[in-house]
Coordinates of C-alpha atoms in Angstrom, one line a residue:
X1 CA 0.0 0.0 0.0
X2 CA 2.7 2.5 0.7
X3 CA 4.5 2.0 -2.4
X4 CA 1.1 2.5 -4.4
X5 CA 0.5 5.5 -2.6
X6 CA 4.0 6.8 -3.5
X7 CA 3.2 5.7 -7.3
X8 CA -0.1 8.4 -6.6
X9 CA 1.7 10.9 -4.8
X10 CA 4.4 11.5 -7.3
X11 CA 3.2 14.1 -9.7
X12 CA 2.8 16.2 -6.4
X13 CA 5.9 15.1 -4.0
X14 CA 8.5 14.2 -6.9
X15 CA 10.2 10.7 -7.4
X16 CA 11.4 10.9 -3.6
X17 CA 8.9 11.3 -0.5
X18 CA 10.6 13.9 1.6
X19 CA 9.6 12.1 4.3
X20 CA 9.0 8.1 5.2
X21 CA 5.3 6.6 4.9
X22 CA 4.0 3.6 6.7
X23 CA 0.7 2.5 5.5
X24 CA -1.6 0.5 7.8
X25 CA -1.0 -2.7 6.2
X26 CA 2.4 -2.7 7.7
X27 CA 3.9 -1.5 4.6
X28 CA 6.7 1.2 4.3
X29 CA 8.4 3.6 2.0
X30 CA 10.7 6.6 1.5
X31 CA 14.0 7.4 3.2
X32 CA 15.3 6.5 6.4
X33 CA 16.5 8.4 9.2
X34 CA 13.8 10.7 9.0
X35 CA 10.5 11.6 10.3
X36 CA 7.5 9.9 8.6
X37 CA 4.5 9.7 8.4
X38 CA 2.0 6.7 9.5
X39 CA -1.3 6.4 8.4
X40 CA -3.0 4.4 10.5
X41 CA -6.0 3.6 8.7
X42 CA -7.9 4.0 5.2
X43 CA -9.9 6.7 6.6
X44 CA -6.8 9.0 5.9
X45 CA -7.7 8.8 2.5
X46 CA -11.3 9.4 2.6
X47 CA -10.7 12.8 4.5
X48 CA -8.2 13.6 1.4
X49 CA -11.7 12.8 -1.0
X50 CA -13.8 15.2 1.5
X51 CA -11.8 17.6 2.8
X52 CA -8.6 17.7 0.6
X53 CA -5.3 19.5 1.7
X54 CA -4.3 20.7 5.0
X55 CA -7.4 20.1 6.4
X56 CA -8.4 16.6 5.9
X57 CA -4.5 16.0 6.6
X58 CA -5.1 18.0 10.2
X59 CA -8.7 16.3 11.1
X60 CA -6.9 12.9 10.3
X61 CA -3.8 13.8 12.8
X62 CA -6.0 15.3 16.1
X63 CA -8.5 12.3 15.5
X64 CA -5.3 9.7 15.9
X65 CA -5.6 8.0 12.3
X66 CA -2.0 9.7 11.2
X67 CA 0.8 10.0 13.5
X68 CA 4.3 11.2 12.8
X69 CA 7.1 9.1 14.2
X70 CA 10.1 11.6 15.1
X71 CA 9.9 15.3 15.4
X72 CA 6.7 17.0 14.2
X73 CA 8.1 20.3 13.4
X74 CA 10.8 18.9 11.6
X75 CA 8.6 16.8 9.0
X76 CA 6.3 19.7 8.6
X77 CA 9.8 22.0 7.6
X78 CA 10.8 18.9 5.3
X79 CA 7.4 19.1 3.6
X80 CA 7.6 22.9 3.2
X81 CA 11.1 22.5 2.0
X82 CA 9.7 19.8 -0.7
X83 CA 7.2 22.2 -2.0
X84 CA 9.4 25.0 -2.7
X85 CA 12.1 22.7 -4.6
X86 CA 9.0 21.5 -6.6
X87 CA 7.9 25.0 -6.9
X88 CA 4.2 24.1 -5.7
X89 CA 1.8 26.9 -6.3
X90 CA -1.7 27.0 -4.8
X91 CA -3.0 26.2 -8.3
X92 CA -1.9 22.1 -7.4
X93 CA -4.3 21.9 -4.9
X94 CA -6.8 20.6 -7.4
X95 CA -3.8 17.9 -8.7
X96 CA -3.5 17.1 -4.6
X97 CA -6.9 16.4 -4.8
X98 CA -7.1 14.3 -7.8
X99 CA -4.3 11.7 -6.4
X100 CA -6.0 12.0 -2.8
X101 CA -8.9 10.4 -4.8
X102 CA -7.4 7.7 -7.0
X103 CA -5.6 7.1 -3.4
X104 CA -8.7 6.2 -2.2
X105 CA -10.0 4.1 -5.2
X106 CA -6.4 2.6 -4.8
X107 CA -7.1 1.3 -1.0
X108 CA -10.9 1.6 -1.0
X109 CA -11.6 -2.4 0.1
X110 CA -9.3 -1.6 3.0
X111 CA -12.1 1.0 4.2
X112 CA -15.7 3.3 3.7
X113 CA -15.1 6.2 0.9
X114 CA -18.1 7.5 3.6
X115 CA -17.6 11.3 4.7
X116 CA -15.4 10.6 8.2
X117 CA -17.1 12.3 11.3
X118 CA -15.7 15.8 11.7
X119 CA -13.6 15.8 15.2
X120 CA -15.4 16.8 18.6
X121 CA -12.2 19.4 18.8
X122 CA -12.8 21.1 15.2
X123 CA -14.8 24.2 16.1
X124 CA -18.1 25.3 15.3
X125 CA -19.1 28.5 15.7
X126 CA -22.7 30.5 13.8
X127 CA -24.1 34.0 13.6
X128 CA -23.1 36.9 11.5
X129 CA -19.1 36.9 10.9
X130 CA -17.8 39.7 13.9
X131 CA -21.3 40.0 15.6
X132 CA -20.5 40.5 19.4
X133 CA -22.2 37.6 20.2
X134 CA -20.1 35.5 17.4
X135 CA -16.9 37.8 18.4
X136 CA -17.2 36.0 22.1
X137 CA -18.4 32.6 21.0
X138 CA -15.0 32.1 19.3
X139 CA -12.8 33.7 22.2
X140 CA -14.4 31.1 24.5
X141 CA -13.6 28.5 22.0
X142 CA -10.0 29.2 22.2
X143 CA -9.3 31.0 25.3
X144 CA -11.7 29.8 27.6
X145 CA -10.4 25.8 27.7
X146 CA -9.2 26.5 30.9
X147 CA -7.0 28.5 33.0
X148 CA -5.1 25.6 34.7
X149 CA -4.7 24.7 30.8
X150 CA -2.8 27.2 30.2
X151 CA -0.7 27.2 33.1
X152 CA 1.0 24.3 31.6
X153 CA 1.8 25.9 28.6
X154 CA 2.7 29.7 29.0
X155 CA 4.8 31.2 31.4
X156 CA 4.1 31.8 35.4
X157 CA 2.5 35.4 34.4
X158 CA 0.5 33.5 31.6
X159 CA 1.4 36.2 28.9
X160 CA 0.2 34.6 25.6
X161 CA 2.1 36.6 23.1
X162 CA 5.4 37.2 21.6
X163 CA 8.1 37.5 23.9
X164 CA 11.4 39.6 23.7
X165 CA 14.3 38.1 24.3
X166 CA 17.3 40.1 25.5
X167 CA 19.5 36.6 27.0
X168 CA 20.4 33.0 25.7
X169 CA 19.5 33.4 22.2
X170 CA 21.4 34.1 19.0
X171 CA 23.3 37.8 18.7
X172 CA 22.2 38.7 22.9
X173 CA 24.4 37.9 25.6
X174 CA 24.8 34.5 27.8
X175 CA 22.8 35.0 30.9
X176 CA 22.1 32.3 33.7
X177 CA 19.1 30.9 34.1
X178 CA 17.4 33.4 31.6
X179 CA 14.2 32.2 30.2
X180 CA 10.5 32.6 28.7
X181 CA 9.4 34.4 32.1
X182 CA 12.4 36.6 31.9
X183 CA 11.6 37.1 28.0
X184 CA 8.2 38.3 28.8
X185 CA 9.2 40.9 31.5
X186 CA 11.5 42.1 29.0
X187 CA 8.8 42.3 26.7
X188 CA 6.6 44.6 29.2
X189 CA 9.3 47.0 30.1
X190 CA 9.7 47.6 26.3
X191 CA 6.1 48.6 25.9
X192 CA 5.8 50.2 28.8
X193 CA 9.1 52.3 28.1
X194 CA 8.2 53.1 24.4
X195 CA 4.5 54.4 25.6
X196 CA 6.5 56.8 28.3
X197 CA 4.6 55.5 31.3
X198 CA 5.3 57.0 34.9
X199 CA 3.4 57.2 38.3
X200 CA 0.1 58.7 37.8
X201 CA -0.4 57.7 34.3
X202 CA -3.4 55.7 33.0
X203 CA -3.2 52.9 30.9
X204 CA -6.2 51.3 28.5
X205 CA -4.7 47.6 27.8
X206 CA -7.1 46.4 24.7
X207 CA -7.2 42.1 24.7
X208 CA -5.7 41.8 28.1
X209 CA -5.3 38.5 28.1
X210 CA -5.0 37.1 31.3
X211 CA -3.6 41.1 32.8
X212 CA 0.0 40.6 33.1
X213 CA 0.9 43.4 31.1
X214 CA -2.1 45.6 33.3
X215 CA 0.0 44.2 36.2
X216 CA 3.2 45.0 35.2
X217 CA 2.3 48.3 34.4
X218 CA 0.6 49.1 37.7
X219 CA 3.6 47.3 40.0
X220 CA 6.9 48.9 38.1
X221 CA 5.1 52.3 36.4
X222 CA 3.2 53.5 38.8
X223 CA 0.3 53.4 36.6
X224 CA -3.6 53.1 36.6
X225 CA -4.6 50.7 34.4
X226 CA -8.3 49.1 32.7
X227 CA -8.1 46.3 31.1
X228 CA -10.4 44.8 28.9
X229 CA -11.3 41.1 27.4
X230 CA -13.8 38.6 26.6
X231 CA -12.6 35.9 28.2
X232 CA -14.7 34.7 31.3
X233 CA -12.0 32.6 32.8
X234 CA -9.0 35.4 32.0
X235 CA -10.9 37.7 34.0
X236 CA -11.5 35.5 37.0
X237 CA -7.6 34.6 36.4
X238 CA -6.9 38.1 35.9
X239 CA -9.1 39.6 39.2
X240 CA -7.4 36.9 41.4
X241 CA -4.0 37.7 40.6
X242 CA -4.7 41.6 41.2
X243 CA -6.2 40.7 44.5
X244 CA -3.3 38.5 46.0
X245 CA -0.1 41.1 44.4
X246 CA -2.7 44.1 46.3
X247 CA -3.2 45.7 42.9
X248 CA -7.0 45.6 42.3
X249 CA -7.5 49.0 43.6
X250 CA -5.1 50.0 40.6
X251 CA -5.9 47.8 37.7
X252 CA -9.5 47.0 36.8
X253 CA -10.0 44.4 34.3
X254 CA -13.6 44.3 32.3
X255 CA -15.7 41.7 30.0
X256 CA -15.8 44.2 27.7
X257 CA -15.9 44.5 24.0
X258 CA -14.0 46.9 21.9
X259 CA -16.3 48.3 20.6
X260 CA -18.1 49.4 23.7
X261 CA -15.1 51.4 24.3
X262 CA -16.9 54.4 22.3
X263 CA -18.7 55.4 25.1
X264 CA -17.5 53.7 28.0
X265 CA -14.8 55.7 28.9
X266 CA -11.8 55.4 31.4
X267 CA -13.5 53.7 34.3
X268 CA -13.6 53.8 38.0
X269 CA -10.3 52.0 38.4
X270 CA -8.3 54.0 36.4
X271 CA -9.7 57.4 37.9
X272 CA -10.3 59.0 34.9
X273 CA -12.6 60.8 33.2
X274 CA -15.4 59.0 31.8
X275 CA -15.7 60.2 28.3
X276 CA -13.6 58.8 25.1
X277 CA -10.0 60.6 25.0
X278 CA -9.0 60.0 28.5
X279 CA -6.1 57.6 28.8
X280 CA -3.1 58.5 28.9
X281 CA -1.8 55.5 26.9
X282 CA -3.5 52.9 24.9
X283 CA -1.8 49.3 24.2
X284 CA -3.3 46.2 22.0
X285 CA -1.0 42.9 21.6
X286 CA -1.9 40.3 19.3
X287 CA -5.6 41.4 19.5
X288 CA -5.8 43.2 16.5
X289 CA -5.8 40.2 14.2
X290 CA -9.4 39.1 15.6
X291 CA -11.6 42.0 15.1
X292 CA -11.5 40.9 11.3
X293 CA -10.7 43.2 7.5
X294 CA -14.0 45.3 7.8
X295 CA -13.9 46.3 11.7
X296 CA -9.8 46.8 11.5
X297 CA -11.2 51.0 11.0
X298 CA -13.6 50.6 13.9
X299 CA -10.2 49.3 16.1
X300 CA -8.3 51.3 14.8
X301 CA -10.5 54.6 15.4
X302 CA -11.3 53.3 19.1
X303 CA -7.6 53.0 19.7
X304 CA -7.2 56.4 18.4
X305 CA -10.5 58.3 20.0
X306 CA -9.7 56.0 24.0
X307 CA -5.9 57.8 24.1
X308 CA -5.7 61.8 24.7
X309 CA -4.6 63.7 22.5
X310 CA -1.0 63.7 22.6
X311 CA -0.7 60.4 23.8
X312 CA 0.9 57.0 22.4
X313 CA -0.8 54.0 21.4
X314 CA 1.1 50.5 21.3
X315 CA -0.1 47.5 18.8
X316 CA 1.9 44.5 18.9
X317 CA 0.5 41.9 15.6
X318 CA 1.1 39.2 13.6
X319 CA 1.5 39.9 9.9
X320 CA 1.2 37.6 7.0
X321 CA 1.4 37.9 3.3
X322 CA -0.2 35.8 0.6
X323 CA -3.4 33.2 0.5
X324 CA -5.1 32.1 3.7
X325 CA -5.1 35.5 5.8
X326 CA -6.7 33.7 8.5
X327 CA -3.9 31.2 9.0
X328 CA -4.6 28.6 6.7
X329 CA -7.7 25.6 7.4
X330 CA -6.4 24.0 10.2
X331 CA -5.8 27.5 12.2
X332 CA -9.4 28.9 10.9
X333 CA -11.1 25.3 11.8
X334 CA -9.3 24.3 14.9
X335 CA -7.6 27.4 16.8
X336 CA -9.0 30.8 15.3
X337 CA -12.0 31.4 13.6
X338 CA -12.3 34.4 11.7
X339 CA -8.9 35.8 12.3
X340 CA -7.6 38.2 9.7
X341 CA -3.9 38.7 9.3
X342 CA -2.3 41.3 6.6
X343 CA 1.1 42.6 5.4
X344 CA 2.0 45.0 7.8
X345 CA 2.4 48.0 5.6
X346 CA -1.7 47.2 5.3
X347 CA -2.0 47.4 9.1
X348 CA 0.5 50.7 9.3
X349 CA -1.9 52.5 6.3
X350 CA -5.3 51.6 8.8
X351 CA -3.7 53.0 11.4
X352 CA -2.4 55.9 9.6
X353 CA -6.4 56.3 8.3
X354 CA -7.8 56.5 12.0
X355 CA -5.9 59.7 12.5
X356 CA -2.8 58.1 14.7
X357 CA 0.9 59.3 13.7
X358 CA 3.3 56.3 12.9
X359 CA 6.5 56.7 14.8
X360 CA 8.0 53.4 15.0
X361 CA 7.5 50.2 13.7
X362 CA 9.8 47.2 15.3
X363 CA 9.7 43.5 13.5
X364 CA 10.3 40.6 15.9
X365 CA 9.7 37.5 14.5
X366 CA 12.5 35.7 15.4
X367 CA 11.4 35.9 19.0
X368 CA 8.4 34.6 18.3
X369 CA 9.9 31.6 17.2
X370 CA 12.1 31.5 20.8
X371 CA 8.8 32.3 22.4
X372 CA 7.2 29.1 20.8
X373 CA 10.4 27.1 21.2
X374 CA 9.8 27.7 25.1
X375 CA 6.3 26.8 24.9
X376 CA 6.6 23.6 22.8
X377 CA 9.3 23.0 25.3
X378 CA 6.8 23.6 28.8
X379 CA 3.9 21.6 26.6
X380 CA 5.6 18.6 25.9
X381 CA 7.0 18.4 29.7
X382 CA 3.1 18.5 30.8
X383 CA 2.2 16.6 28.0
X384 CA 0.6 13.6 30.2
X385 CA -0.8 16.7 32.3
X386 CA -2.8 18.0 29.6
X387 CA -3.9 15.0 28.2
X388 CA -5.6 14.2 31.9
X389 CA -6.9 17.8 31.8
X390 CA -8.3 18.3 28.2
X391 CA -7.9 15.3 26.7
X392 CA -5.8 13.6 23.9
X393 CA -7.6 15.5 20.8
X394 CA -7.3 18.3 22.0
X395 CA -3.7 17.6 23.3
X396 CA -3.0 16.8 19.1
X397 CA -4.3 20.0 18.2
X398 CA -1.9 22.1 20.3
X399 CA 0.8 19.8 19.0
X400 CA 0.5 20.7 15.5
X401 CA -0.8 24.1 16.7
X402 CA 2.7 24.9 18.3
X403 CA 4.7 23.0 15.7
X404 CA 3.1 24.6 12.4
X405 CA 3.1 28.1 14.1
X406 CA 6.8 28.0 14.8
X407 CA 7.6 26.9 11.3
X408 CA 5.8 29.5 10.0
X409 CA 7.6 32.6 11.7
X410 CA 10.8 30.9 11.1
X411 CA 10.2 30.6 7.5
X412 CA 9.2 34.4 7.6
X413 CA 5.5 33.4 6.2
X414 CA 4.2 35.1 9.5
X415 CA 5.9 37.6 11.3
X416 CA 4.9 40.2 14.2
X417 CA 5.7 43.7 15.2
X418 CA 5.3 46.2 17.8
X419 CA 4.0 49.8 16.1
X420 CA 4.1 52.6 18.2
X421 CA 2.2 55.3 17.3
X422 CA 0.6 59.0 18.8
X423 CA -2.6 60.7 18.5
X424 CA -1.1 64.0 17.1
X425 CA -1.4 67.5 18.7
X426 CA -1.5 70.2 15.7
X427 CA 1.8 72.3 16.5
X428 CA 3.2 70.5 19.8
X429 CA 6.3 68.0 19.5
X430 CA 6.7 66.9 23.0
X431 CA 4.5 64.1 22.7
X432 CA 6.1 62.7 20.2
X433 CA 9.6 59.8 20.6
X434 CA 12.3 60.7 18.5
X435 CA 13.4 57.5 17.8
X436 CA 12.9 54.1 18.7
X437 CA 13.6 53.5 22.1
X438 CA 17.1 51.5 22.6
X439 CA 17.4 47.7 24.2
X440 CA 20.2 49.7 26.4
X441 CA 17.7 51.7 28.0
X442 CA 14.8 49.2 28.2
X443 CA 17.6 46.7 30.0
X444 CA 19.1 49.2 32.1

């Protein structure tokens, strides 16, 4: 069976699999020494008939009919490399398609060519696309699995972004025992340095996540600080954690929408005035790429109208150039529903169009892929910890989830960067940075 399937395969993948292939009849093919793949049962194939691509391909790895023996991130990068030897353009799809299906006429008395059951961990969501209702349906899809979850995965102040990493990686110095937590703290004090917060300051945070940013900027700023997210469970986090450091009379975090921002104001935490304009600062990471193309103005206009005038406004965001702006079918079906992801020139010009000055624009993608290393690293250590906690589908998701998100900022197909930008004062320059601010001052 695996040489058949090899015979199928070849007008796409070349006279060489880039990878080995067991087939469930015990058979095996292509080289040795390196990862392969091992389909498990027919019903590989059928997905390939009904769902061709990277989505039957994902369905049929979370739902245990394909495994990979070896390292999953490196046969994903060997069957990127593949495609770009063989030139593949999107066009082959349809050729993928057509030797998925003689693949199954090939092994179709080994199973059913029946559509396969979609998996319990693929996500469903309904409503009109960025409805509020939809908008928080698909952050508790995601973000809501569970804070203890999560815990095993991100660092101890559970910041679920890009990192920056100033130690222990390629062109920074050797330091001992820097890490992920470190990288994340090094992360805060950048924003927090390139907005120019100090005591007294209030500070809108946009996606919060589960508030150590809103933290961080309340313990080591001095600031007053809102926070705002649609997560049930990173709020109750996020209102736990203020309580034990004795910051909840600082930081107030809300289940809020951005949207509601228009009206709602600065807030009884951050003692400030409760019309639009009144924060001092305004920061968004990796929130942005979920409001979705149409409402990127609305965002963009709320971040704009929520800062004084004369204040700065920090967006931290994944880019990405090319089809699939929502991360491809197995991050729209599985992890992100209706994200929206854009070359960030296109992000720069939106912002630009809400009436915010550009200043400075910082790429960082190769600390996303340290960030991701250090959770791959923290997942697979708990690995027998999640399974227990969410189960083994969902433990396959994140797998490939971690693996195929890695690969793709390392291969500079995704990348993210911090923009910092003002809301301009007609005539007055003492609002604005200079120049970007300098990892000497950020590390002291």
């Amino acid at each position: 069976m695996a040489a058949q399937l090899a015979r199928v395969l070849r007008p796409v993948a070349g006279e060489e699999l880039p990878i080995g292939l067991h087939a469930w009849d015990g058979s095996s093919t292509g080289p040795a020494d390196v990862p392969a793949i091992r389909l498990n049962t027919a019903r590989v194939l059928a997905r390939q008939l009904w769902a061709p691509g990277e989505l039957g391909a994902a369905q049929s790895f979370v739902a245990g009919e394909l495994d990979v023996d070896g390292d999953l991130s490196e046969a994903l990068a060997r069957v990127w490399a593949a495609a770009r030897e063989r030139r593949l353009q999107p066009g082959r799809a349809a050729q993928t398609a057509l030797a998925s299906l003689a693949a199954v006429r090939v092994g179709s008395r080994w199973g059913s060519l029946r559509r396969p059951p979609i998996p319990d961990s693929q996500i469903r969501v309904g409503g009109r696309l960025h409805s509020r209702r939809r908008d928080r349906d698909v952050v508790a899809s995601h973000y809501d699995l569970s804070n203890e979850f999560y815990s095993l995965v991100l660092d101890d102040q559970m910041a679920y972004s890009c990192a920056y990493f100033t130690g222990n990686v390629p062109g920074a110095p050797s330091r001992p025992g820097y890490g992920l937590a470190d990288a994340q703290r090094d992360k805060f004090d950048l924003v927090c340095t390139k907005l120019g917060l100090a005591p007294g300051m209030t500070l809108l945070d946009v996606g919060c996540g589960w508030g150590a940013l809103a933290a961080h900027a309340a313990e080591h700023y001095g600031c007053r600080v809102v926070g705002i997210t649609l997560s049930v469970q990173q709020k109750a986090y996020a209102d736990e954690m203020l309580r034990r450091r004795g910051l909840a009379d600082v930081v107030e975090i809300r289940l809020c929408d951005y949207r509601e921002l228009k009206t709602s104001g600065a807030g009884s935490a951050a003692s400030g005035p409760n019309t639009t304009g009144g924060f001092d600062a305004v920061v968004s990471l990796e929130m942005g790429e979920h409001v979705g193309q149409r409402n990127y103005r609305i965002y963009a206009r709320v971040l704009h109208d929520q800062v004084r005038p004369g204040g700065r406004v920090l967006i931290q965001q994944m880019s990405r150039s090319g089809r699939h702006q929502g991360g491809g079918p197995f991050i729209e079906s599985f992890i992100a529903p209706d994200m929206t992801m854009r070359p960030v020139g296109q992000t720069i010009d939106l912002l630009a169009g809400s009436g915010l000055e550009i200043r400075d624009v910082q790429a960082m993608r190769e600390h996303y892929v340290w960030t991701v290393d250090a959770w791959i690293q923290r997942f697979q250590r708990n690995r027998s910890h999640v399974v227990d906690l969410v189960g083994e589908e969902v433990a396959r998701v994140w797998e490939l989830y971690l693996a195929g998100g890695r690969l793709s900022f390392a291969e500079g197909r995704m990348g993210v960067d911090q923009i910092l930008a003002v809301r301009p004062v007609l005539g007055d320059l003492s609002s604005m940075p200079r120049r970007a601010v300098d990892e000497e001052a950020v590390n002291g």
